CSV table of C-alpha atoms and ligand atoms in Angstrom, one decimal:
chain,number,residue,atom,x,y,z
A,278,UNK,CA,104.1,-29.2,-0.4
A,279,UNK,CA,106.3,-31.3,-2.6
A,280,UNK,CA,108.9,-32.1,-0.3
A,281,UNK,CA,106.7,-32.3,3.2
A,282,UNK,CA,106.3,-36.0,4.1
A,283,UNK,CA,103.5,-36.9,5.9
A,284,UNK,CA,103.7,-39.1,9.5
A,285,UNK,CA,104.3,-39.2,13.0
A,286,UNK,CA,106.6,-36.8,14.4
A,287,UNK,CA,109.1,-37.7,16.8
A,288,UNK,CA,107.3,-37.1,19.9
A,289,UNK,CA,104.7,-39.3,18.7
A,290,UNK,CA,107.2,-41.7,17.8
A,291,UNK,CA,109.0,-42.0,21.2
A,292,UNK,CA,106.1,-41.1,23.6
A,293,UNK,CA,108.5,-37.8,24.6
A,294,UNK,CA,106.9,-34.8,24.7
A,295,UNK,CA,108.9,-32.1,23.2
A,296,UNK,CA,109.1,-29.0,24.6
A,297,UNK,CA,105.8,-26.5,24.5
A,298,UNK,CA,107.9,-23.5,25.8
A,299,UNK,CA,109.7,-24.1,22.0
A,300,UNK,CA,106.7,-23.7,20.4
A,301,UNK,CA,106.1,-20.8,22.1
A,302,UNK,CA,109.2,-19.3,22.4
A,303,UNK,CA,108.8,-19.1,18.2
A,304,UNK,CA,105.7,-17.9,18.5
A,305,UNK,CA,106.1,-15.6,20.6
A,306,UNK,CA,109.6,-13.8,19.1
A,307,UNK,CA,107.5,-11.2,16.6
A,308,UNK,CA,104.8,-10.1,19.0
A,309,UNK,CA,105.2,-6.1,20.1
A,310,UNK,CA,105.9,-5.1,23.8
A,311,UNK,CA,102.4,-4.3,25.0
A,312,UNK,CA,101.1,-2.1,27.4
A,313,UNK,CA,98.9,-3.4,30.8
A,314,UNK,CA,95.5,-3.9,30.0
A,315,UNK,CA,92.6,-3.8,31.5
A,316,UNK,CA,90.2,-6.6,31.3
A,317,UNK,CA,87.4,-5.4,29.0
A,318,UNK,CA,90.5,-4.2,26.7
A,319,UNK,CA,92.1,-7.9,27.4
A,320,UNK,CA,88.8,-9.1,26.0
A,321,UNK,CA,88.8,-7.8,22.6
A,322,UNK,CA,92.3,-8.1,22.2
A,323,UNK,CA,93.8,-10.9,23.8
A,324,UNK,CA,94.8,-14.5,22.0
A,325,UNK,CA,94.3,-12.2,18.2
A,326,UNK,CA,96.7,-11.9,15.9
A,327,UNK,CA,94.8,-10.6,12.9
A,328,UNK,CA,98.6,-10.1,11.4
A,329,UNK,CA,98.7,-13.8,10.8
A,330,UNK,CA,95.4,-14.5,9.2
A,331,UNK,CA,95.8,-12.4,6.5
A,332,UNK,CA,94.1,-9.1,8.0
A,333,UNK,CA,91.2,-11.5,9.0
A,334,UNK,CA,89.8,-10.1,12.6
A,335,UNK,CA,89.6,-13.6,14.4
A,336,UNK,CA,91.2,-16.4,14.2
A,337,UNK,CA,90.9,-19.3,11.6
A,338,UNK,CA,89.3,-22.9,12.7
A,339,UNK,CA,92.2,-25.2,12.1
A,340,UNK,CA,91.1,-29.1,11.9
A,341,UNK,CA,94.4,-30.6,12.6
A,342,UNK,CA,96.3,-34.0,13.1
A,343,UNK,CA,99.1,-34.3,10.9
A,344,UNK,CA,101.8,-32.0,10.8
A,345,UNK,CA,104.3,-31.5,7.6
A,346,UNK,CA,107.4,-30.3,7.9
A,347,UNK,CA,110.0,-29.2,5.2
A,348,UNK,CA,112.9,-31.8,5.7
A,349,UNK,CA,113.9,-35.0,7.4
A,350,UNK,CA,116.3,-32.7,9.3
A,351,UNK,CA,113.6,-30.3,11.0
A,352,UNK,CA,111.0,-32.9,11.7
A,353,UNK,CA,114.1,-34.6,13.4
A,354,UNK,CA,114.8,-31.4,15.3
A,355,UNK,CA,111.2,-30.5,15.6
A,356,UNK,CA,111.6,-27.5,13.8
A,357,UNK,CA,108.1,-26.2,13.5
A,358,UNK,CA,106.3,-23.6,15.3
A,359,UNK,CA,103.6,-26.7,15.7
A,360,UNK,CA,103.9,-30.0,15.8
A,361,UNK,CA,100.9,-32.1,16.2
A,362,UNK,CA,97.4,-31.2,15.9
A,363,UNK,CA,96.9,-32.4,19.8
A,364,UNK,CA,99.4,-30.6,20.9
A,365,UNK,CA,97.9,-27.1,19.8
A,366,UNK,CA,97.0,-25.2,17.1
A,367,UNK,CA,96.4,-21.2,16.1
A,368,UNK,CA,92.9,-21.7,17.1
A,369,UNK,CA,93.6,-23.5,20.3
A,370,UNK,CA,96.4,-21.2,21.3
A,371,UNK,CA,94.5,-18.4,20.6
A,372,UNK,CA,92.1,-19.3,23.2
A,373,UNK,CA,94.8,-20.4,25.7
A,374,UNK,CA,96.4,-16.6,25.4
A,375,UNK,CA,93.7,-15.2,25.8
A,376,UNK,CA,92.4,-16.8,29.2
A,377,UNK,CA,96.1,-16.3,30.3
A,378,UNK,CA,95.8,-13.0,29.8
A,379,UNK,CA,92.6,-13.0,31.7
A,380,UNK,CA,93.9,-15.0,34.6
A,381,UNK,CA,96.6,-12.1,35.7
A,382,UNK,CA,100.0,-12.1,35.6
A,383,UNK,CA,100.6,-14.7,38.6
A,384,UNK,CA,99.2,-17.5,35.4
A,385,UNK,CA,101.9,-19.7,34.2
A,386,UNK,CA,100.1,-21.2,31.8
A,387,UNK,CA,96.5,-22.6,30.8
A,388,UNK,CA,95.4,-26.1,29.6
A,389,UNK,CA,91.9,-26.4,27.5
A,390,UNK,CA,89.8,-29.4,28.4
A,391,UNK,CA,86.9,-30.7,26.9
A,392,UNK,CA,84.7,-29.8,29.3
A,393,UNK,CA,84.4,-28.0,33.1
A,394,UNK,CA,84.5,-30.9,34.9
A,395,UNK,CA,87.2,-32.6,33.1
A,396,UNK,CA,89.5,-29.6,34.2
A,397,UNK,CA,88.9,-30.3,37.9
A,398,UNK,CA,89.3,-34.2,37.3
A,399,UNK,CA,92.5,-33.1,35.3
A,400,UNK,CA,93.7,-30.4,37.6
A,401,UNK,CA,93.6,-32.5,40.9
A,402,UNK,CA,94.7,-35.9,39.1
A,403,UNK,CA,97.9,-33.6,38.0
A,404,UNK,CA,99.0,-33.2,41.8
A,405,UNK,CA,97.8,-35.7,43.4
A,406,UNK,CA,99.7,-39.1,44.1
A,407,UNK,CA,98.5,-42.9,45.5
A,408,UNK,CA,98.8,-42.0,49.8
A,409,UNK,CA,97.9,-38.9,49.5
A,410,UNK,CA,94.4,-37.0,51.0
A,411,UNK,CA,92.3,-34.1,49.8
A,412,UNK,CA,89.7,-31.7,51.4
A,413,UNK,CA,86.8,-30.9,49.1
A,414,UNK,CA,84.3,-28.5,50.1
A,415,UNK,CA,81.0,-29.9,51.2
A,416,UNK,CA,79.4,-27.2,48.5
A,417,UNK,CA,81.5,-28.4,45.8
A,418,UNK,CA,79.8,-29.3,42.2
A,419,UNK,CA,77.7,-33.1,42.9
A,420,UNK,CA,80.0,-34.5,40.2
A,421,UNK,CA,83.0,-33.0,41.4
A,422,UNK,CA,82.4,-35.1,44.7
A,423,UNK,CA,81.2,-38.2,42.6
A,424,UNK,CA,84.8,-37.8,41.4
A,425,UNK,CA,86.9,-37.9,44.8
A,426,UNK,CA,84.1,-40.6,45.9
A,427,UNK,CA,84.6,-43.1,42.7
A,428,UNK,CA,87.9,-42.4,41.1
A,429,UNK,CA,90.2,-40.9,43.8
A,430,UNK,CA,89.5,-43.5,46.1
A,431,UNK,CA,90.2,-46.3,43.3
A,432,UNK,CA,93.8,-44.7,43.2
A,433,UNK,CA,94.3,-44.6,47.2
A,434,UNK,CA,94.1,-40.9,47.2
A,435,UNK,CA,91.7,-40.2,50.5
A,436,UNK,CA,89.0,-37.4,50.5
A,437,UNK,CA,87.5,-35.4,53.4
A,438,UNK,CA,85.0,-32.9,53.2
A,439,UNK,CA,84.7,-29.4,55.3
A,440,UNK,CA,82.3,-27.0,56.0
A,441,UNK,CA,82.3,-24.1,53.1
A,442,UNK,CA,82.8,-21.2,55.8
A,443,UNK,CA,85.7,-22.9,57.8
A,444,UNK,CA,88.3,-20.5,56.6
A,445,UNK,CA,91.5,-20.5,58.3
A,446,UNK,CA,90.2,-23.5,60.2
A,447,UNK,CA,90.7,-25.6,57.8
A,448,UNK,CA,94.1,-25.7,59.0
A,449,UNK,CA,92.7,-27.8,61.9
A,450,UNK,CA,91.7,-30.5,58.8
A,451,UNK,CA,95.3,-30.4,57.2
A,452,UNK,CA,96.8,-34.3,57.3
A,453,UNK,CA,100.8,-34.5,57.1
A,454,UNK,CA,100.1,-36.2,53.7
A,455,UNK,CA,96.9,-33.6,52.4
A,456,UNK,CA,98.2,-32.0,49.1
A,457,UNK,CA,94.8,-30.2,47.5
A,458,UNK,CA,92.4,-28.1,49.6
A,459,UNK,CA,89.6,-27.7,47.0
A,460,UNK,CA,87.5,-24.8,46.7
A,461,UNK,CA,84.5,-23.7,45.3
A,462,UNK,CA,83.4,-20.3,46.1
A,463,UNK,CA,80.4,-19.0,46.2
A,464,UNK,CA,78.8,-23.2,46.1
A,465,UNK,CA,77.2,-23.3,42.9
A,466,UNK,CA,73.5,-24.4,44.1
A,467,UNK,CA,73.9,-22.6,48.1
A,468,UNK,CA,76.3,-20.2,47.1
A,469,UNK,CA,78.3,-20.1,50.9
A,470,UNK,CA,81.3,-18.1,50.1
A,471,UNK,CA,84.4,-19.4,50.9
A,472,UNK,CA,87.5,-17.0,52.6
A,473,UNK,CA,89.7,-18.0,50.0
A,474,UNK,CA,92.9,-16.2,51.2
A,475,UNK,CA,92.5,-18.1,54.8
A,476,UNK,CA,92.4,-21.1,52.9
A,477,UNK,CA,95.5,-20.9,51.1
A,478,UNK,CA,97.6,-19.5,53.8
A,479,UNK,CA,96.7,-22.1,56.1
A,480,UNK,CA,97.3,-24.5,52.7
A,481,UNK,CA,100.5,-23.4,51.6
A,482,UNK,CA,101.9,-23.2,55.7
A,483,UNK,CA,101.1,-27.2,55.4
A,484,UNK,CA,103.1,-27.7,52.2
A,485,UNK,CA,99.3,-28.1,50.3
A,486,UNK,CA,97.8,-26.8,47.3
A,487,UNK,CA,94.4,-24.6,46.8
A,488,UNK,CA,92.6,-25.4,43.6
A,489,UNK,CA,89.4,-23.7,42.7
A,490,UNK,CA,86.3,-24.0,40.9
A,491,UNK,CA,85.7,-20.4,39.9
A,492,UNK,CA,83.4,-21.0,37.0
A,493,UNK,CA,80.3,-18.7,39.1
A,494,UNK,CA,82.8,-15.1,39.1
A,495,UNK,CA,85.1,-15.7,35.7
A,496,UNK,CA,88.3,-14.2,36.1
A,497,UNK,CA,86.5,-11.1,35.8
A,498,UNK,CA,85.0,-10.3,38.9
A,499,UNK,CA,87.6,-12.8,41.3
A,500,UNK,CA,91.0,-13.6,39.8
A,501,UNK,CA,91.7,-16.4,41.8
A,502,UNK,CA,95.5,-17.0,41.2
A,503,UNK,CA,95.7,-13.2,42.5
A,504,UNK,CA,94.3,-14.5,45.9
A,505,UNK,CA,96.5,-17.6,46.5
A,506,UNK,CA,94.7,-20.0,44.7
A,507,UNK,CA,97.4,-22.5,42.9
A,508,UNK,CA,95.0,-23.9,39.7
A,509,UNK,CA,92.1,-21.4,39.2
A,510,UNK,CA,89.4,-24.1,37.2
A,511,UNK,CA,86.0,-23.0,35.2
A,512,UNK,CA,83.8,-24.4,33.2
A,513,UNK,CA,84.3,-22.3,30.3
A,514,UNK,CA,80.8,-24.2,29.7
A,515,UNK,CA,78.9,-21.7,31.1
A,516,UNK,CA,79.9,-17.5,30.9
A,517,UNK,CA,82.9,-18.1,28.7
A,518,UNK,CA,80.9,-19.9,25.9
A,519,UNK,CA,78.0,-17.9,26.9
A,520,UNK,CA,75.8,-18.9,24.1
A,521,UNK,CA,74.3,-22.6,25.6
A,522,UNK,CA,76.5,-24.4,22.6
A,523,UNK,CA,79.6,-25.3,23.6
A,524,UNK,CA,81.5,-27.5,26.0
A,525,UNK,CA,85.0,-26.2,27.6
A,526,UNK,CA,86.8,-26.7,30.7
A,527,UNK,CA,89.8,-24.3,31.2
A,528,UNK,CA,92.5,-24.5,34.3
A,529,UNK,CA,95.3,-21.9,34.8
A,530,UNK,CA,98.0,-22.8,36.3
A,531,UNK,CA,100.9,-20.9,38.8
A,532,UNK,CA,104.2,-21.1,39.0
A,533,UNK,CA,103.7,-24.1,41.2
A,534,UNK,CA,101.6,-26.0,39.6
A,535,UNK,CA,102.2,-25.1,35.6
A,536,UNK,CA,104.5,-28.2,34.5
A,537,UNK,CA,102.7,-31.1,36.2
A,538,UNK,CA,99.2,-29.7,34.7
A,539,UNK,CA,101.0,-29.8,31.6
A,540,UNK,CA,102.5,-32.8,31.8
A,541,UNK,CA,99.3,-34.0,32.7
A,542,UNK,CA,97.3,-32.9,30.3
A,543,UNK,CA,99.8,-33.6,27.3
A,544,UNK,CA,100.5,-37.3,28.8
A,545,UNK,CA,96.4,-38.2,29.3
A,546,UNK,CA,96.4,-36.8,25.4
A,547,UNK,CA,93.4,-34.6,26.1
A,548,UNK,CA,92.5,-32.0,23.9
A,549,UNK,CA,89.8,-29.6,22.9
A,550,UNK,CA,87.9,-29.7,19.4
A,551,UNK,CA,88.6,-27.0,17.3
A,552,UNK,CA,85.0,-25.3,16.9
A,553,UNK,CA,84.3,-25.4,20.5
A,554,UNK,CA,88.0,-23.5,21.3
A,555,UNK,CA,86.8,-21.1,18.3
A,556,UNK,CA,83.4,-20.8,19.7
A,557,UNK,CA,85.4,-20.0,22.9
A,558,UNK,CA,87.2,-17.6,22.4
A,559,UNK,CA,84.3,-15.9,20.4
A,560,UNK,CA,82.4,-15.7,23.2
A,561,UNK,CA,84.9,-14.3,25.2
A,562,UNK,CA,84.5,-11.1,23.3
A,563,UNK,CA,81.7,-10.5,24.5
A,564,UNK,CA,82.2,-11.8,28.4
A,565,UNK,CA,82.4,-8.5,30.0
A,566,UNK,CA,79.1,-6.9,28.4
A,567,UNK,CA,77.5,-10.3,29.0
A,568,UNK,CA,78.6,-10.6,32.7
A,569,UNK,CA,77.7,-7.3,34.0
A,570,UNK,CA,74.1,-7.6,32.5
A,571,UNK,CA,73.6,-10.6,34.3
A,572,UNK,CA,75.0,-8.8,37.4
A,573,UNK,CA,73.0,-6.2,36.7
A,574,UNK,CA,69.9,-8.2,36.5
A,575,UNK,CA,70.3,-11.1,38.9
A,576,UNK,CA,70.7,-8.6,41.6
A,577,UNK,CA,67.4,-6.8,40.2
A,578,UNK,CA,65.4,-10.0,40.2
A,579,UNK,CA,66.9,-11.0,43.5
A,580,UNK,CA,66.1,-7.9,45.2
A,581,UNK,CA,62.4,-8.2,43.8
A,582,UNK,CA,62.3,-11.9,45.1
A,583,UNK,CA,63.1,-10.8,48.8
A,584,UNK,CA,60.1,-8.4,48.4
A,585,UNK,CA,57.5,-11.0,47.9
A,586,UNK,CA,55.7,-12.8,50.7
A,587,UNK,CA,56.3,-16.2,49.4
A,588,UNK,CA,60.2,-16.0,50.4
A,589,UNK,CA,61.8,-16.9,52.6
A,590,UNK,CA,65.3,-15.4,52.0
A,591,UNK,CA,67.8,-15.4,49.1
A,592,UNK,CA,71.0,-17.1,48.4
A,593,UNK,CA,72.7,-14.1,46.6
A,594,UNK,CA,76.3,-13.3,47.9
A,595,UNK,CA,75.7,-9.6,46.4
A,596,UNK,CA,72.7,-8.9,48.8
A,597,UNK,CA,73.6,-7.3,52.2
A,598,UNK,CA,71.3,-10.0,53.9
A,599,UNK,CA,74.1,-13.0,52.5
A,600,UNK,CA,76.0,-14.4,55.4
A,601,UNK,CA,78.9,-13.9,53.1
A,602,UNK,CA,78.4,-10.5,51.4
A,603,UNK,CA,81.1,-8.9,53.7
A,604,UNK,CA,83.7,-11.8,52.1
A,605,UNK,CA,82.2,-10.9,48.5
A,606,UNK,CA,82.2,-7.2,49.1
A,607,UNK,CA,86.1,-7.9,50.4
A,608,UNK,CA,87.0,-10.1,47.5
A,609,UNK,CA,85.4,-10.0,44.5
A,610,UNK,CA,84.5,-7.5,42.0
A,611,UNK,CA,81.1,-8.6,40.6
A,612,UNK,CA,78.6,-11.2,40.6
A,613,UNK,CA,77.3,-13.5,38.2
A,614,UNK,CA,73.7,-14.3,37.2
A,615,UNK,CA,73.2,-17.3,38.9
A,616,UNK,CA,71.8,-17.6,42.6
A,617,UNK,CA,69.1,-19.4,44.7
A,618,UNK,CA,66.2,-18.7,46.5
A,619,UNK,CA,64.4,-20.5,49.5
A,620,UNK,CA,60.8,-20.5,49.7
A,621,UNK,CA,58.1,-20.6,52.7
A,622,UNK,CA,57.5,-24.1,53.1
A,623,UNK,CA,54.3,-25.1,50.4
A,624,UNK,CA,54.0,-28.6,49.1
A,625,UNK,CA,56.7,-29.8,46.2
A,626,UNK,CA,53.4,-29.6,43.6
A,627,UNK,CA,53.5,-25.8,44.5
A,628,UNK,CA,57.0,-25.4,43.6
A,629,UNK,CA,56.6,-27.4,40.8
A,630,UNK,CA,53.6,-25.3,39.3
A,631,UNK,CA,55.6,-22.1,39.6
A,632,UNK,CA,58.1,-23.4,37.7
A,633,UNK,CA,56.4,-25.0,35.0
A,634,UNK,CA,54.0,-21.5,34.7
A,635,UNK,CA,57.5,-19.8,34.0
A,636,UNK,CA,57.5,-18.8,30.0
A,637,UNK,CA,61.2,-17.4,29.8
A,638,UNK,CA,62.8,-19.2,32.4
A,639,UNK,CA,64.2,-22.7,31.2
A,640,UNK,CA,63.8,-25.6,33.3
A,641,UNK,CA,67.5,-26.6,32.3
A,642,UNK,CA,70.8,-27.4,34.3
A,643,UNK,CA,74.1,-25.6,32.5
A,644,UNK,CA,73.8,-21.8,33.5
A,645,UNK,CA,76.1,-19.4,31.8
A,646,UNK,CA,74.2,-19.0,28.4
A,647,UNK,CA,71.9,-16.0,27.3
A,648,UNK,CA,68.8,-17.2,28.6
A,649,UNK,CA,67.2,-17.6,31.9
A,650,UNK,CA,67.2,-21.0,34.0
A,651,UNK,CA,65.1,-21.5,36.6
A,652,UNK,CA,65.3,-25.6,39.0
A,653,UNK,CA,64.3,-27.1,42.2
A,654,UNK,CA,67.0,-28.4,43.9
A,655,UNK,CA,68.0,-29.8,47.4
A,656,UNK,CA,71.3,-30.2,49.0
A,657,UNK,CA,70.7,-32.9,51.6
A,658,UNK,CA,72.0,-36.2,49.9
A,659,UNK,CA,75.2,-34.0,48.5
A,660,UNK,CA,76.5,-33.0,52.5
A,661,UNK,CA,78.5,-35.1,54.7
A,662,UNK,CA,80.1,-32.3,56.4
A,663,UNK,CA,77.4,-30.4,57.4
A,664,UNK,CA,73.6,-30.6,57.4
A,665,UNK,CA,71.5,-28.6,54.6
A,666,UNK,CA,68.4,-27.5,56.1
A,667,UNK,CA,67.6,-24.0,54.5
A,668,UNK,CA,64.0,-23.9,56.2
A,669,UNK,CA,61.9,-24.4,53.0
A,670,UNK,CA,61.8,-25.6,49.4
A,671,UNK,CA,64.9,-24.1,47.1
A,672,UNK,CA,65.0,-23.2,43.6
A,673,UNK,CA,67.9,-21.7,41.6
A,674,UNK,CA,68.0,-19.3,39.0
A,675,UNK,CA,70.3,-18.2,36.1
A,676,UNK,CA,69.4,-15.0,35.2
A,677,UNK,CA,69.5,-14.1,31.6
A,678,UNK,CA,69.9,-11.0,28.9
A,679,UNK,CA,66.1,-10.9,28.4
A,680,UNK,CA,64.9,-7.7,29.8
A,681,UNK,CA,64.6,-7.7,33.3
A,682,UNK,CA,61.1,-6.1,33.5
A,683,UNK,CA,59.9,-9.0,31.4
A,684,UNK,CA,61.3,-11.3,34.0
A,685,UNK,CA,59.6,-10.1,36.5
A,686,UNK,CA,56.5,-10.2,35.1
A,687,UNK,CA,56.5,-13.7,34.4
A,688,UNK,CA,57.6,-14.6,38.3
A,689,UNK,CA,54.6,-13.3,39.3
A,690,UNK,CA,52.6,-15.1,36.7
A,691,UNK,CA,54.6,-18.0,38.7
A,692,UNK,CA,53.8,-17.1,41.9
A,693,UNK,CA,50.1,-17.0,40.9
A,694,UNK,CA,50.2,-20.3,39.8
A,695,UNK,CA,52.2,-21.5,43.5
A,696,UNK,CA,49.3,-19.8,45.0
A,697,UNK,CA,46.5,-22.0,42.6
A,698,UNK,CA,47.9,-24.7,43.4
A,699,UNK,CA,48.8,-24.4,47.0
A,700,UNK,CA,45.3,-23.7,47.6
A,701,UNK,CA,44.3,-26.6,45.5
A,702,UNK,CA,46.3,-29.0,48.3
B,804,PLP,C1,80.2,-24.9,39.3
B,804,PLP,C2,80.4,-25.8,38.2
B,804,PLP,N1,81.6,-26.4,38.0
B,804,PLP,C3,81.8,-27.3,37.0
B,804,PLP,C4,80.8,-27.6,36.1
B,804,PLP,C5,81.0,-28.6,35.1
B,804,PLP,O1,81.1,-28.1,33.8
B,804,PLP,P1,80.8,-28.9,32.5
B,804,PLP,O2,79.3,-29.1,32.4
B,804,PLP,O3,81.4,-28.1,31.4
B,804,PLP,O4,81.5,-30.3,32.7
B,804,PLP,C6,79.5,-27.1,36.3
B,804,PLP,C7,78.4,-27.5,35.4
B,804,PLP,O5,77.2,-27.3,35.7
B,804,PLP,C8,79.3,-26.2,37.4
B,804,PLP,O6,78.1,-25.6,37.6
């Protein structure tokens, strides 16, 4: 310690960033050749270095600014494997390796954000310039629009929105100036799916770029750079974290798109707290086991829900009776817990007595945790480019660990009370 001064490092200094591949470069030097992985192996392993921590299995919690280094001469030359505590640290890094790992090989990189929707803010604001137009689908996230509506259009960058299932017609959308076709596939409350491939090629034959929300599959069951998707986003929020207790936003990057996100992010000075990226990354662990529970269940409780008279249909892209299945079927390998269901028409006092008879199922928004979610919703002041009318009232569910039996059970205890108190009006 006695030597290390204390202060700002050069980069701080001048406003130049110094070079991250340096960093990692150094970091990088004593890792062993590995093997391909498969994912649930990527999982456990990926982003852990027990080697470093002194044996310890995961990674410390590093609460970082200042950085000392030895001499004058190496803070001069930036001689350190890190330099600032906003510019990364073990615990951040470890997270960022490990989602690169899980984004595929076609990931150039991965920048944590504090939460999911500041990485689409900061993943379309990093390729975007003033003149310049964007298509959004009409399904997209409410405050991912509220974005392009309020602070896109401050900085003369134009939105349109399209229909979900346009596919390669979106090509018939494409401005000379469009840069970003934005995707979000399947919507998160009406779950279209989106033909993500037809997208990008008729994207990248324009000279544009295809960014997606993929927070609903995880790179788990759709590995959206794989498919021609140039900044894959999620709201690690939700499956990543998987525990309702942390707020994270993640966005890999291609070869394309890699240094302006960086550049981006590292300009804007944004940064993740270290106990969320170590909550992260801990929840990662566990993502695979987690995920195909909720698969496992959603589609049981889905399939249960189309039995009952009170339905009208579900919004599930796993079910055979989805207008997208044969996309979903094609494309991804999984699906999450989270879908919707439309009911016959009853009065909103119905729906709402269903939901508040519900013991296990949360009336709650972010979706991803342990537990089950169950909220009305309706689509029709969030469309411009096409008209929401599903035939009756909607409610969506995120279907938890719990056992699915017990879940079950207490939808019908629901339904009873939709039945008390349609009768009642
Ligand atoms: C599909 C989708 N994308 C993005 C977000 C935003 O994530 P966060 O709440 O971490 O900002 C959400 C949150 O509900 C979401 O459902």
């Amino acid at each position: 310690m006695g030597k290390n001064k204390g202060g700002k490092n050069d980069s701080e200094k001048t406003g130049q960033e110094t070079s991250r591949e340096t960093s990692q470069e150094i970091q990088q030097a004593p890792r062993k050749a590995r093997q391909k992985r498969r994912p649930a192996t990527s999982l456990v392993t990926a982003g852990r270095d027990p080697d470093s921590y002194h044996g310890f299995v995961n990674p410390p919690v590093y609460h970082a600014s200042t950085v000392l280094y030895p001499t004058a001469e190496d803070f001069l030359a930036h001689r350190a494997r890190y330099q600032y505590g906003r510019r990364g640290t073990p615990t951040t890094e470890a997270l960022e390796q490990a989602v690169q790992e899980l984004e595929g090989p076609q990931c150039a990189g991965v920048a944590l954000l504090p939460s999911g929707l500041a990485a689409i803010s900061a993943a379309i604001l990093s390729v975007v310039r003033a003149g310049e137009h964007v298509l959004v689908t009409d399904s997209a996230y409410a405050p991912t629009r509220a974005f392009c509506d309020q602070i896109l259009t401050r900085l003369g960058v134009t939105t349109t929105y399209y229909d979900p299932v346009i596919g390669g017609g979106i090509a018939g959308l494409m401005q000379p100036n469009t840069r970003v076709v934005f995707t979000e596939s399947p919507g998160s409350l009406s779950f279209e799916m989106q033909d993500i491939p037809a997208i990008a090629e008729a994207a990248h034959a324009k000279g544009a770029l295809v960014l997606m929300d993929n927070t609903w599959a995880t790179p788990l069951y759709f590995r959206a750079l794989d498919f021609g998707v140039d900044l894959s986003i999620h709201a690690g929020t939700k499956y990543f974290g998987g525990h309702s207790d942390v707020m994270l936003g993640t966005a890999a990057a291609n070869s394309a798109t890699v240094a302006d996100l960086r550049n981006f992010v590292r300009l804007n000075g944004l940064h993740l707290a270290p106990d969320d990226a170590y909550l992260s990354q801990r929840g990662l662990r566990t993502l695979g086991v987690r995920l195909d529970r909720h698969y496992e269940s959603g589609l049981a409780v889905a399939r249960s829900l189309e039995q009952r008279l009170e339905v009208l249909r579900l919004l599930h892209p796993a079910m055979p009776s989805h207008p997208g299945h044969a996309l979903w079927k094609r494309d991804f390998g999984g699906a999450s817990g989270l879908f919707s269901m439309v009911l016959k028409p009853v009065p909103q006092a119905a729906v709402f007595a269903f939901l508040d008879a519900l013991e296990l199922f949360g009336i709650g928004a972010s979706w991803g945790g342990y537990e089950s979610l169950a909220i009305p919703f309706d689509c029709t002041s969030l469309r411009t480019a096409t008209r929401w009318a599903p035939g009756g009232p909607t409610v969506r569910f995120h279907i938890g660990l719990e056992a699915v039996e017990d879940l079950i059970a207490d939808l019908d205890q629901g339904f009873a009370a939709l039945a008390d108190a349609a009768a009642r009006t």
